[in-house]
Short mmCIF file of C-alpha atoms and ligand atoms in Angstrom, two decimals:
data_model
loop_
_atom_site.label_atom_id
_atom_site.label_comp_id
_atom_site.label_asym_id
_atom_site.label_seq_id
_atom_site.Cartn_x
_atom_site.Cartn_y
_atom_site.Cartn_z
CA UNK A 1 102.64 123.13 88.50
CA UNK A 2 101.91 126.80 88.85
CA UNK A 3 99.92 127.85 85.84
CA UNK A 4 101.55 131.04 84.67
CA UNK A 5 99.43 131.25 81.56
CA UNK A 6 95.98 130.32 82.73
CA UNK A 7 93.73 128.85 80.09
CA UNK A 8 90.56 130.24 78.55
CA UNK A 9 88.98 132.73 78.91
CA UNK A 10 91.95 134.51 80.48
CA UNK A 11 93.70 135.85 77.37
CA UNK A 12 93.48 139.62 77.64
CA UNK A 13 93.70 141.87 74.60
CA UNK A 14 95.10 145.29 75.41
CA UNK A 15 95.61 148.30 73.19
CA UNK A 16 99.22 149.22 72.45
CA UNK A 17 99.05 152.53 74.34
CA UNK A 18 101.25 153.45 77.30
CA UNK A 19 99.10 151.52 79.79
CA UNK A 20 98.91 148.44 77.57
CA UNK A 21 102.65 148.41 76.99
CA UNK A 22 103.33 148.78 80.71
CA UNK A 23 100.97 145.89 81.49
CA UNK A 24 102.54 143.70 78.80
CA UNK A 25 106.06 144.48 80.05
CA UNK A 26 105.07 143.58 83.60
CA UNK A 27 103.46 140.33 82.44
CA UNK A 28 106.69 139.40 80.64
CA UNK A 29 108.72 140.21 83.74
CA UNK A 30 106.37 137.94 85.71
CA UNK A 31 107.13 135.03 83.39
CA UNK A 32 103.89 135.11 81.39
CA UNK A 33 103.45 134.80 77.61
CA UNK A 34 102.62 137.98 75.68
CA UNK A 35 101.91 138.22 71.95
CA UNK A 36 103.14 141.50 70.47
CA UNK A 37 103.43 143.08 67.03
CA UNK A 38 106.68 143.33 65.11
CA UNK A 39 107.16 144.69 61.59
CA UNK A 40 107.30 141.10 60.29
CA UNK A 41 104.68 139.03 62.17
CA UNK A 42 103.21 138.90 65.68
CA UNK A 43 105.66 137.28 68.08
CA UNK A 44 104.84 135.06 71.06
CA UNK A 45 107.10 136.61 73.67
CA UNK A 46 108.57 135.33 76.92
CA UNK A 47 111.46 136.37 79.16
CA UNK A 48 114.42 134.76 77.36
CA UNK A 49 116.37 134.40 80.62
CA UNK A 50 113.58 132.38 82.30
CA UNK A 51 113.70 128.65 81.48
CA UNK A 52 110.12 128.03 82.53
CA UNK A 53 108.77 130.98 80.55
CA UNK A 54 110.61 129.75 77.45
CA UNK A 55 109.28 126.23 77.99
CA UNK A 56 105.77 127.72 78.10
CA UNK A 57 106.28 129.07 74.55
CA UNK A 58 106.78 125.55 73.23
CA UNK A 59 103.79 124.36 75.23
CA UNK A 60 101.48 127.11 73.93
CA UNK A 61 102.56 126.58 70.33
CA UNK A 62 102.18 122.82 70.57
CA UNK A 63 105.61 122.56 69.00
CA UNK A 64 106.61 118.91 68.67
CA UNK A 65 110.33 119.68 68.88
CA UNK A 66 112.63 122.24 70.46
CA UNK A 67 113.81 124.43 67.61
CA UNK A 68 115.89 127.40 68.70
CA UNK A 69 114.01 130.69 69.04
CA UNK A 70 114.79 134.28 68.05
CA UNK A 71 115.70 136.60 70.91
CA UNK A 72 114.51 140.20 70.55
CA UNK A 73 116.36 143.09 72.16
CA UNK A 74 115.95 146.87 72.19
CA UNK A 75 119.26 147.79 70.54
CA UNK A 76 122.65 146.54 69.39
CA UNK A 77 124.21 147.30 72.78
CA UNK A 78 121.81 144.87 74.43
CA UNK A 79 122.59 142.27 71.75
CA UNK A 80 126.32 142.61 72.40
CA UNK A 81 125.77 141.63 76.02
CA UNK A 82 124.40 138.28 74.81
CA UNK A 83 126.46 137.25 71.79
CA UNK A 84 129.90 137.67 70.24
CA UNK A 85 129.94 140.33 67.50
CA UNK A 86 132.66 140.29 64.86
CA UNK A 87 133.27 142.99 62.21
CA UNK A 88 130.69 141.48 59.85
CA UNK A 89 127.97 141.47 62.48
CA UNK A 90 128.82 145.01 63.53
CA UNK A 91 128.72 146.26 59.94
CA UNK A 92 125.38 144.64 59.23
CA UNK A 93 123.61 145.89 62.31
CA UNK A 94 124.87 149.45 61.91
CA UNK A 95 122.90 149.59 58.65
CA UNK A 96 120.09 147.08 59.06
CA UNK A 97 118.99 147.27 62.71
CA UNK A 98 116.35 147.94 63.75
CA UNK A 99 114.75 145.80 61.06
CA UNK A 100 113.89 142.33 59.77
CA UNK A 101 117.37 140.82 60.04
CA UNK A 102 118.18 138.05 62.54
CA UNK A 103 121.82 137.12 63.17
CA UNK A 104 122.90 133.72 64.49
CA UNK A 105 125.99 134.33 66.61
CA UNK A 106 128.01 132.54 69.29
CA UNK A 107 126.61 132.99 72.77
CA UNK A 108 128.92 134.90 75.05
CA UNK A 109 130.44 132.92 77.87
CA UNK A 110 128.48 134.99 80.38
CA UNK A 111 125.29 134.89 78.29
CA UNK A 112 122.31 135.00 80.69
CA UNK A 113 119.86 133.46 78.20
CA UNK A 114 118.05 130.19 78.83
CA UNK A 115 119.74 127.26 77.08
CA UNK A 116 116.29 126.30 75.85
CA UNK A 117 116.13 129.36 73.53
CA UNK A 118 119.22 127.97 71.80
CA UNK A 119 117.90 124.39 71.89
CA UNK A 120 121.14 123.56 73.67
CA UNK A 121 123.40 125.00 70.93
CA UNK A 122 126.23 127.43 71.69
CA UNK A 123 124.70 129.95 69.30
CA UNK A 124 121.78 132.33 69.58
CA UNK A 125 119.58 134.08 67.00
CA UNK A 126 119.06 137.79 67.80
CA UNK A 127 117.26 140.69 66.24
CA UNK A 128 116.23 144.28 67.01
CA UNK A 129 112.71 144.79 65.63
CA UNK A 130 111.73 148.10 64.02
CA UNK A 131 108.06 148.16 65.00
CA UNK A 132 107.59 151.06 67.48
CA UNK A 133 105.31 149.05 69.77
CA UNK A 134 107.83 146.22 69.91
CA UNK A 135 110.61 148.67 70.69
CA UNK A 136 108.67 150.33 73.50
CA UNK A 137 107.78 146.92 74.92
CA UNK A 138 111.41 145.76 74.87
CA UNK A 139 112.54 148.97 76.53
CA UNK A 140 109.87 148.66 79.23
CA UNK A 141 110.48 144.94 79.84
CA UNK A 142 114.20 145.70 80.09
CA UNK A 143 115.25 142.15 79.27
CA UNK A 144 115.72 139.97 76.18
CA UNK A 145 112.46 138.51 74.87
CA UNK A 146 112.31 135.16 73.05
CA UNK A 147 109.61 135.21 70.41
CA UNK A 148 108.71 132.81 67.62
CA UNK A 149 105.71 133.64 65.49
CA UNK A 150 102.54 133.73 67.61
CA UNK A 151 100.71 130.82 66.01
CA UNK A 152 100.13 127.17 66.78
CA UNK A 153 102.81 124.97 65.27
CA UNK A 154 102.06 124.03 61.68
CA UNK A 155 99.76 126.99 60.99
CA UNK A 156 100.55 130.24 59.21
CA UNK A 157 102.16 133.17 60.97
CA UNK A 158 99.79 135.83 62.37
CA UNK A 159 99.81 139.41 61.17
CA UNK A 160 96.82 140.73 63.16
CA UNK A 161 95.71 140.43 66.80
CA UNK A 162 92.71 138.39 65.63
CA UNK A 163 95.00 135.83 63.96
CA UNK A 164 96.83 135.48 67.27
CA UNK A 165 93.58 134.93 69.17
CA UNK A 166 92.34 132.42 66.61
CA UNK A 167 95.35 130.21 67.31
CA UNK A 168 96.40 130.97 70.85
CA UNK A 169 93.33 132.45 72.57
CA UNK A 170 93.02 130.86 76.00
CA UNK A 171 96.64 129.64 75.89
CA UNK A 172 98.49 132.88 76.60
CA UNK A 173 98.16 135.69 79.11
CA UNK A 174 98.01 138.75 76.88
CA UNK A 175 97.83 140.06 73.33
CA UNK A 176 99.26 143.53 72.83
CA UNK A 177 97.11 144.73 69.93
CA UNK A 178 99.17 146.97 67.69
CA UNK A 179 97.45 146.66 64.33
CA UNK A 180 98.59 144.85 61.23
CA UNK A 181 102.24 143.92 60.63
CA UNK A 182 103.69 145.88 57.69
CA UNK A 183 105.93 143.17 56.24
CA UNK A 184 103.89 140.06 56.99
CA UNK A 185 106.83 137.75 56.39
CA UNK A 186 109.39 136.57 58.95
CA UNK A 187 112.84 138.11 59.25
CA UNK A 188 115.86 137.07 57.23
CA UNK A 189 118.05 134.69 59.28
CA UNK A 190 121.80 134.92 58.63
CA UNK A 191 124.21 132.55 60.35
CA UNK A 192 127.49 134.29 61.22
CA UNK A 193 128.58 131.78 63.83
CA UNK A 194 131.10 130.12 61.48
CA UNK A 195 133.65 131.51 59.00
CA UNK A 196 131.31 131.61 56.02
CA UNK A 197 128.02 133.50 56.32
CA UNK A 198 125.00 131.31 55.52
CA UNK A 199 121.49 132.53 54.71
CA UNK A 200 119.32 130.20 56.78
CA UNK A 201 115.97 131.83 56.01
CA UNK A 202 115.11 134.34 53.30
CA UNK A 203 113.04 137.26 54.50
CA UNK A 204 112.58 141.01 54.49
CA UNK A 205 116.30 141.76 53.96
CA UNK A 206 117.57 140.37 50.66
CA UNK A 207 120.73 138.39 50.03
CA UNK A 208 121.92 141.17 47.71
CA UNK A 209 121.62 143.72 50.50
CA UNK A 210 123.66 141.49 52.80
CA UNK A 211 126.32 140.80 50.16
CA UNK A 212 126.72 144.50 49.40
CA UNK A 213 127.73 144.97 53.02
CA UNK A 214 129.81 141.88 53.89
CA UNK A 215 130.58 140.04 50.63
CA UNK A 216 129.48 136.56 49.55
CA UNK A 217 126.68 134.91 51.51
CA UNK A 218 126.18 131.18 51.01
CA UNK A 219 123.08 129.05 51.08
CA UNK A 220 122.72 126.02 53.34
CA UNK A 221 124.09 122.78 51.94
CA UNK A 222 121.38 120.40 50.79
CA UNK A 223 121.76 117.03 52.45
CA UNK A 224 121.73 113.70 50.64
CA UNK A 225 118.07 113.33 51.52
CA UNK A 226 117.36 116.81 50.23
CA UNK A 227 116.03 117.73 53.61
CA UNK A 228 117.71 121.13 53.85
CA UNK A 229 115.38 122.19 51.12
CA UNK A 230 112.61 121.76 53.64
CA UNK A 231 113.65 125.09 55.13
CA UNK A 232 115.00 123.88 58.41
CA UNK A 233 118.49 124.69 57.22
CA UNK A 234 121.47 125.23 59.38
CA UNK A 235 120.08 123.04 62.06
CA UNK A 236 120.80 119.70 60.45
CA UNK A 237 123.52 117.89 62.38
CA UNK A 238 123.93 121.01 64.47
CA UNK A 239 121.69 120.04 67.32
CA UNK A 240 123.42 119.83 70.62
CA UNK A 241 124.31 116.23 71.33
CA UNK A 242 126.07 115.00 74.46
CA UNK A 243 129.49 113.42 73.98
CA UNK A 244 128.44 110.21 75.74
CA UNK A 245 125.73 107.77 74.66
CA UNK A 246 122.18 108.24 75.86
CA UNK A 247 119.93 105.36 76.88
CA UNK A 248 116.22 106.08 76.89
CA UNK A 249 113.27 104.69 78.85
CA UNK A 250 115.52 103.39 81.58
CA UNK A 251 114.18 102.63 85.06
CA UNK A 252 117.58 102.17 86.73
CA UNK A 253 121.03 103.32 85.58
CA UNK A 254 123.88 100.82 85.19
CA UNK A 255 127.14 101.24 87.14
CA UNK A 256 129.14 104.12 85.65
CA UNK A 257 126.07 105.74 84.14
CA UNK A 258 124.51 109.04 85.12
CA UNK A 259 120.78 109.05 85.76
CA UNK A 260 118.52 111.72 84.32
CA UNK A 261 115.35 111.14 86.29
CA UNK A 262 111.75 112.24 85.81
CA UNK A 263 109.27 111.96 88.65
CA UNK A 264 109.97 109.77 91.70
CA UNK A 265 113.43 108.32 91.12
CA UNK A 266 115.47 105.36 92.39
CA UNK A 267 118.74 106.04 94.20
CA UNK A 268 121.75 106.16 91.87
CA UNK A 269 125.39 105.49 92.76
CA UNK A 270 126.69 107.83 90.08
CA UNK A 271 125.68 111.39 89.25
CA UNK A 272 121.95 111.97 89.10
CA UNK A 273 119.69 114.89 88.28
CA UNK A 274 115.92 115.09 88.17
CA UNK A 275 114.17 116.91 85.32
CA UNK A 276 111.12 117.28 87.54
CA UNK A 277 110.63 115.37 90.80
CA UNK A 278 106.89 116.16 90.58
CA UNK A 279 106.69 114.95 86.95
CA UNK A 280 105.86 118.42 85.62
CA UNK A 281 106.62 118.44 81.87
CA UNK A 282 107.13 122.24 81.66
CA UNK A 283 109.69 122.06 84.46
CA UNK A 284 111.35 119.12 82.70
CA UNK A 285 111.56 121.04 79.42
CA UNK A 286 113.05 124.02 81.22
CA UNK A 287 115.77 121.84 82.78
CA UNK A 288 116.47 119.53 79.85
CA UNK A 289 119.47 121.13 78.12
CA UNK A 290 121.17 122.42 81.25
CA UNK A 291 120.94 118.99 82.92
CA UNK A 292 122.11 117.10 79.82
CA UNK A 293 125.14 119.39 79.71
CA UNK A 294 125.87 119.05 83.39
CA UNK A 295 125.69 115.23 83.30
CA UNK A 296 127.72 115.13 80.09
CA UNK A 297 130.53 116.90 81.96
CA UNK A 298 130.49 114.48 84.88
CA UNK A 299 132.77 111.78 83.40
CA UNK A 300 130.20 109.02 82.99
CA UNK A 301 130.00 106.22 80.41
CA UNK A 302 126.44 107.09 79.41
CA UNK A 303 123.38 109.05 80.47
CA UNK A 304 120.38 106.89 81.34
CA UNK A 305 117.08 108.71 80.99
CA UNK A 306 113.89 107.63 82.71
CA UNK A 307 110.66 107.38 80.66
CA UNK A 308 108.94 110.69 79.80
CA UNK A 309 105.25 110.55 78.91
CA UNK A 310 104.54 111.10 75.22
CA UNK A 311 102.04 113.92 75.69
CA UNK A 312 102.12 117.74 75.71
CA UNK A 313 105.67 119.01 76.12
CA UNK A 314 106.75 115.41 76.64
CA UNK A 315 106.53 114.94 72.85
CA UNK A 316 109.14 117.67 72.28
CA UNK A 317 111.31 116.40 75.13
CA UNK A 318 111.27 112.86 73.75
CA UNK A 319 111.94 114.14 70.22
CA UNK A 320 115.02 115.93 71.49
CA UNK A 321 116.20 112.98 73.56
CA UNK A 322 115.79 110.59 70.63
CA UNK A 323 117.92 112.87 68.46
CA UNK A 324 120.52 113.11 71.18
CA UNK A 325 120.49 109.32 71.44
CA UNK A 326 120.93 108.97 67.66
CA UNK A 327 123.05 111.95 66.62
CA UNK A 328 123.54 110.66 63.08
CA UNK A 329 119.83 110.71 62.48
CA UNK A 330 119.83 113.52 59.96
CA UNK A 331 116.95 115.74 60.94
CA UNK A 332 114.09 113.47 61.84
CA UNK A 333 111.19 115.59 62.91
CA UNK A 334 112.91 118.86 62.13
CA UNK A 335 110.31 121.21 60.83
CA UNK A 336 109.53 124.82 60.36
CA UNK A 337 106.75 126.63 62.08
O1 TXA B 1 110.22 137.77 61.91
C1 TXA B 1 110.61 136.98 62.78
O2 TXA B 1 111.78 136.61 62.84
C2 TXA B 1 109.60 136.53 63.83
C3 TXA B 1 109.18 137.75 64.62
C4 TXA B 1 108.25 137.39 65.76
O3 TXA B 1 110.33 138.41 65.09
N1 TXA B 1 110.16 135.52 64.69
C5 TXA B 1 110.39 134.26 64.24
O4 TXA B 1 110.97 133.47 65.22
O5 TXA B 1 110.13 133.86 63.14
P1 TXA B 1 111.14 131.91 65.12
O6 TXA B 1 111.67 131.55 66.49
O7 TXA B 1 109.90 131.24 64.69
O8 TXA B 1 112.22 131.71 64.05
C6 TXA B 1 113.36 131.00 64.35
C7 TXA B 1 114.18 130.79 63.12
C8 TXA B 1 114.06 129.37 62.70
O9 TXA B 1 114.14 129.25 61.30
C9 TXA B 1 115.27 128.75 63.38
O10 TXA B 1 115.66 127.65 62.72
C10 TXA B 1 116.28 129.89 63.30
O11 TXA B 1 115.53 131.06 63.42
N2 TXA B 1 117.21 129.87 64.45
C11 TXA B 1 116.99 130.34 65.68
N3 TXA B 1 118.05 130.16 66.47
C12 TXA B 1 118.97 129.55 65.72
C13 TXA B 1 120.28 129.06 65.98
N4 TXA B 1 120.87 129.17 67.17
N5 TXA B 1 120.93 128.47 64.95
C14 TXA B 1 120.34 128.36 63.74
N6 TXA B 1 119.11 128.79 63.45
C15 TXA B 1 118.42 129.36 64.42
MG1 MG B 2 107.14 130.68 62.94
#
C-alpha cells in the first residue's frame, strides 16, 4: 500500500502560525493524518470524505473496533451541507456553536462523507470547534475533518502537543502545536437523530444548558447487562447490520450468496466485491461499509466473507463483521476511547 503516514521519525511538529496552518491544511487535503488543538482535547484529523484517510485514523489509534467519529466543520452552514437540521438542532447551534457541543444527526442523502466516519450508520456526529487554531485549519482545509481524540486507543485524551507525540509520534504526519486545550474534556454528544433528544456523552455543555434551549433531554437506556453505563451509549443495537445473514471465514460462496472477497478471490456466480485484491487492510477498512451496503442491496440470500487476518486493522474489520453476523449480540467489544 502507499504509506500516507510514514512511520518514525517522520512526525513533524509545526507551530500554529500561518505557515504551520497552511502546511497542516495541505497535509489534510493530501490524505495525511494531522493532530490539531481544539478547545476540548487534541484531535487526530483526517479528510472526512476520504475513506482511506479515515481508515488511517483507526490504524494510527490502534482502535480495535470501528466506532463512529466526530466530523469537524468551520461553521453551521458547512454542517448543514452534511446533515439534516431540524428546529432543535438549529436552535442549539445558534447559541452553542462554535463550542464543545456535538450533534448526532441524520446524514443528508447527498452527504459526501465517508461511510466509515459513521461506522455504516445513517447518522453523523458533527461539531464546530471554538479553538481559533482549529477554526483557521478548517477554513484552510476547506473540507470536513474527522477527528477523534489524538491518543492511542485505551489511553487518556491528549491536551498538549507532547501528549500527542507520546502516543502517536511516528504514526502520524504532523502535529499542529497550538498550546494547551482550555477545557481538557471531550465535547458533549447529543443525539437528535430520533424524536427524543438523548445525551450520549456528558461534556463541556451541560444538560441544563441544553434543556433550557430545547426542553427535556433524556439519558441513554441502560441495557439488561448494564452495558450502557459503560459510556458507549447510543450505539448499542444501533450498529449498521445488513438485512441478510453474513457468513464469515468462507473460501467459496454458495449459490445465491454474494461474495465479499479479500485478496486473491475465486470466481463467483453471484454478485462479488473485493475489499482489497492486494490484501491491504487499510484499503479493506475503507471499503467495508460501502461494500456491505452494496451487496446487501443486491438481492442475495447471504453475504459470504472471505477470511481477514486478525492483525492491525483486520482486528477492527473482524470485530465489525462479527457484530454484523450476530446483530443481537448486544455490544460485544464496544468501548470508549
Ligand atoms: O471533544 C471532542 O469531541 C473531541 C475533539 C477532538 O473534538 N473529539 C472526540 O471524538 O472525542 P471521538 O470521535 O473520539 O468521539 C466520538 C463520540 C463517541 O462517544 C461516539 O460514540 C459518538 O461520538 N458518536 C460519533 N458518531 C456517532 C453516531 N453517528 N451516533 C452515535 N454516537 C456517535
Ligand atoms: Mg477519545
